[in-house]
mmCIF file of C-alpha atoms in Angstrom:
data_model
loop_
_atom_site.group_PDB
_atom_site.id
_atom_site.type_symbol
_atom_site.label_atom_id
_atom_site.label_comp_id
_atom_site.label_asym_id
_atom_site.label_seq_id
_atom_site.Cartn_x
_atom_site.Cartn_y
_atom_site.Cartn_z
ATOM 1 C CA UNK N 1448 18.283 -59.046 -70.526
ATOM 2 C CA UNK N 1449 18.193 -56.950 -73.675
ATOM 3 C CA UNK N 1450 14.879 -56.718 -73.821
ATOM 4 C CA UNK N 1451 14.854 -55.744 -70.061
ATOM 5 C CA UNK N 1452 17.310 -52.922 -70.538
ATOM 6 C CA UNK N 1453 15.191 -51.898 -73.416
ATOM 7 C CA UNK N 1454 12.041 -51.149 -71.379
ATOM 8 C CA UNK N 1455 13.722 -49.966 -68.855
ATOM 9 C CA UNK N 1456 15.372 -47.168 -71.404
ATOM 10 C CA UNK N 1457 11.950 -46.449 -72.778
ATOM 11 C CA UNK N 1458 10.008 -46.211 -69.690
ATOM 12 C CA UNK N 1459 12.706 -43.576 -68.483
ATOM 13 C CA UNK N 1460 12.919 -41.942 -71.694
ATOM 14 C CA UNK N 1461 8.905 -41.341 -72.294
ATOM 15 C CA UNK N 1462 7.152 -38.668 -69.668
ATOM 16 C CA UNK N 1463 3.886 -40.347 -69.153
ATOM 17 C CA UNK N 1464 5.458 -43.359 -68.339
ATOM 18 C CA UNK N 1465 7.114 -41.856 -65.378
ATOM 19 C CA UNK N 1466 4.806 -42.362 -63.037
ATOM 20 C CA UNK N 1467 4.121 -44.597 -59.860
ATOM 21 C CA UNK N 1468 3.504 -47.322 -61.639
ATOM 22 C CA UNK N 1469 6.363 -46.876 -64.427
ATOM 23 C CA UNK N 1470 9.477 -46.066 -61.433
ATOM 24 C CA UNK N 1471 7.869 -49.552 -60.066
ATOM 25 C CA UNK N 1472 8.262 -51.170 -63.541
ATOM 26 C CA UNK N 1473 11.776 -49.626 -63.891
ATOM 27 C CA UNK N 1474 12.644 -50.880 -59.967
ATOM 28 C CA UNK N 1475 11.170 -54.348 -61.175
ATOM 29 C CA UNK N 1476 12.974 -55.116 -64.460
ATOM 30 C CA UNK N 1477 16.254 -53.628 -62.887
ATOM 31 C CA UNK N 1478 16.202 -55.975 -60.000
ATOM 32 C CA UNK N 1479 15.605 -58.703 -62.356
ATOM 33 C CA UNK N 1480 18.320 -57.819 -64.525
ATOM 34 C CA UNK N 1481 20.962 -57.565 -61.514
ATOM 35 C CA UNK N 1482 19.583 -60.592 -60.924
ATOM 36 C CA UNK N 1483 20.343 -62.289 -64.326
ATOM 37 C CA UNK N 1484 23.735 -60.987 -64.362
ATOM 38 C CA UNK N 1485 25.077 -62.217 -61.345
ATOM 39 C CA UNK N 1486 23.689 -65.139 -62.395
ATOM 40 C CA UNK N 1487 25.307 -65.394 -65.459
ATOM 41 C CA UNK N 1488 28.971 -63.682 -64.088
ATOM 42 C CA UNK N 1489 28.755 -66.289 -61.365
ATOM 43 C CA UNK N 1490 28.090 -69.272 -64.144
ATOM 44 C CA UNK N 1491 30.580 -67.938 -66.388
ATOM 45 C CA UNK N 1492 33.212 -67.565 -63.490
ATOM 46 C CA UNK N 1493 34.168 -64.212 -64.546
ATOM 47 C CA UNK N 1494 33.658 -62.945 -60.913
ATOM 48 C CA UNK N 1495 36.787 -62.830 -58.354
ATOM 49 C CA UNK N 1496 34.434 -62.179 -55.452
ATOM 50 C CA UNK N 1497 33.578 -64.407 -52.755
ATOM 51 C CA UNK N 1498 31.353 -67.014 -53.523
ATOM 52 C CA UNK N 1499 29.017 -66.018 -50.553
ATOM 53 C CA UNK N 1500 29.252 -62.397 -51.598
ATOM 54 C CA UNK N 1501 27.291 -63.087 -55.366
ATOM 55 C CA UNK N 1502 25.355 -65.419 -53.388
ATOM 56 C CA UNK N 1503 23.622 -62.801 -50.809
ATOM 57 C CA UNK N 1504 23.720 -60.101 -53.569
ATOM 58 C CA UNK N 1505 21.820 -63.033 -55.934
ATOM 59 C CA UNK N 1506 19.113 -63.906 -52.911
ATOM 60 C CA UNK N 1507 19.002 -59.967 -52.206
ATOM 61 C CA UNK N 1508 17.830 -58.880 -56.032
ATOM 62 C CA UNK N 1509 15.663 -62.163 -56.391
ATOM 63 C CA UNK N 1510 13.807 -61.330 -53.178
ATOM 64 C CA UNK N 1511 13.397 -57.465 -54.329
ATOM 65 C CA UNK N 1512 12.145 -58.918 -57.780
ATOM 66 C CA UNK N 1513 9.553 -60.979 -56.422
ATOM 67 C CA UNK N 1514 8.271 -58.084 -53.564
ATOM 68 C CA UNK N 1515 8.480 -55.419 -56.728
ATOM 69 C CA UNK N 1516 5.877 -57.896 -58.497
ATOM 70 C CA UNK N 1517 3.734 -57.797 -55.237
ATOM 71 C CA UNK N 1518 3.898 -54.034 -55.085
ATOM 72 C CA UNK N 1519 2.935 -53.893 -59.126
ATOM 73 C CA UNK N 1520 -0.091 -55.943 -58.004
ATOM 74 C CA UNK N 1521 -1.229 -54.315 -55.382
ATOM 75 C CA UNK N 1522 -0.983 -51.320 -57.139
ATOM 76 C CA UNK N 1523 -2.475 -52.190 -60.151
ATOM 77 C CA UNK N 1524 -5.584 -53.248 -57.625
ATOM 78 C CA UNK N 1525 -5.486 -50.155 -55.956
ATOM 79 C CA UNK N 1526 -5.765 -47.953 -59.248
ATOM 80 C CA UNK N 1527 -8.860 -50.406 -60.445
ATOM 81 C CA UNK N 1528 -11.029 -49.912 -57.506
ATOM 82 C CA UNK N 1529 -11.691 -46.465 -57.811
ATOM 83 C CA UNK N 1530 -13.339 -44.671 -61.066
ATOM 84 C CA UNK N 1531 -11.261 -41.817 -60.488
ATOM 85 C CA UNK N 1532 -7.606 -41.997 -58.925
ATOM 86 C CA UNK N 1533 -4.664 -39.935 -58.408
ATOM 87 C CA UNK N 1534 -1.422 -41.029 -57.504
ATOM 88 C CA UNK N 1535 0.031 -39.615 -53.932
ATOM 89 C CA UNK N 1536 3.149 -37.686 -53.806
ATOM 90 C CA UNK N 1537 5.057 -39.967 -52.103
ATOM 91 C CA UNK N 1538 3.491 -43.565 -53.067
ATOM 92 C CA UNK N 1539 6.648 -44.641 -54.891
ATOM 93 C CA UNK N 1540 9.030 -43.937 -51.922
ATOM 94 C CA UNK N 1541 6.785 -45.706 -49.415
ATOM 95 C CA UNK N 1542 6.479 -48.955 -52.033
ATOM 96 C CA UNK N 1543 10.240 -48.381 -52.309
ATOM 97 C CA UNK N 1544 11.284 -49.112 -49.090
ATOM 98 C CA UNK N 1545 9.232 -51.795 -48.277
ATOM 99 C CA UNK N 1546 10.497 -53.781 -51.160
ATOM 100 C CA UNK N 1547 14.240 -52.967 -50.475
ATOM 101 C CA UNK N 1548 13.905 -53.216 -46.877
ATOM 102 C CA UNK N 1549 11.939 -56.274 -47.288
ATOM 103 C CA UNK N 1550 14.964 -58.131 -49.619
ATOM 104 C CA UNK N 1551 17.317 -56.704 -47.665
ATOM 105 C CA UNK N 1552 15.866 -58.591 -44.433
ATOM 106 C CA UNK N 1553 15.491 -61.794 -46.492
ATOM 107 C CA UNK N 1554 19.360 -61.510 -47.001
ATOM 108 C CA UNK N 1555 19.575 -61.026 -43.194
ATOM 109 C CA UNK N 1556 17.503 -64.083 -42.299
ATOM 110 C CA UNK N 1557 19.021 -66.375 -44.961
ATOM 111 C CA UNK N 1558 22.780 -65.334 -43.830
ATOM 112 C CA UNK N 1559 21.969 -65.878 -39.824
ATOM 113 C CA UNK N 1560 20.697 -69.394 -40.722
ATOM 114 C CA UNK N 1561 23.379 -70.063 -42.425
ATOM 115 C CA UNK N 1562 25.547 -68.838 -40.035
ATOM 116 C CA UNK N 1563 23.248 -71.238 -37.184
ATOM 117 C CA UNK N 1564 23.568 -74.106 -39.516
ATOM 118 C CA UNK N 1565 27.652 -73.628 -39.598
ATOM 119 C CA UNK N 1566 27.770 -73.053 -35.654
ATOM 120 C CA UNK N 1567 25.344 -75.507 -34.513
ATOM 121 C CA UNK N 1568 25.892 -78.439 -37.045
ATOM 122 C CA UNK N 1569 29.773 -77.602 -37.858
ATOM 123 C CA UNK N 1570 29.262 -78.013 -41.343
ATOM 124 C CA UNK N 1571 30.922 -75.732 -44.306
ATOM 125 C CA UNK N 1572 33.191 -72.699 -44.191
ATOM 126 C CA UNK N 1573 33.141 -68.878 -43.907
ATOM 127 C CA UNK N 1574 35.313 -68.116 -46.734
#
């Protein structure tokens, strides 16, 4: 997580880094480290929220880290094709908000099956 924080710091910090492909990097490594430390708040019991609560949040970051990868990829396979590339104005926003909106509907879909799974089977509790 250190190291995570540290890249994060220096890809802010350093101008040429700040591009499309650096704010990704940054959105990447900072959805992994939410990631790690609800993990290890949740392990360590140092949380007093809900148990669901860390859950979602945990599922929510995990499924932003993985789409954030995607979006790196794709990317970084967009930039190689052409010779010659500059980056659009507003590339960043539009791979922003399909990887939030994309974790954020995984969070959707996993709590309305586990709300079917409580209703239809009558199994566990919604505290």
């Amino acid at each position: 997580m250190i190291c995570d924080i540290l890249t994060i710091a220096i890809y802010s910090y350093v101008k040429k880094q700040r591009n499309t492909l650096g704010k990704c990097v940054i959105s990447c490594l900072l959805s992994m480290v939410m990631m790690q430390l609800l993990w290890i708040l949740g392990l360590l019991e140092l949380l007093d929220l809900n148990l669901y609560l860390v859950l979602y949040a945990t599922v929510f970051f995990q499924g932003a880290y993985v789409v954030w990868l995607s979006v790196i990829s794709y990317h970084l396979w967009q930039t190689f094709k052409p010779l010659k590339r500059d980056d659009h104005r507003y590339q960043y926003l539009v791979y922003s908000a399909i990887a939030w909106i994309t974790a954020a509907g995984t969070v959707g879909l996993y709590m309305n099956t586990y709300t079917l799974y409580i209703l239809v089977f009558g199994l566990g509790n919604f505290t």
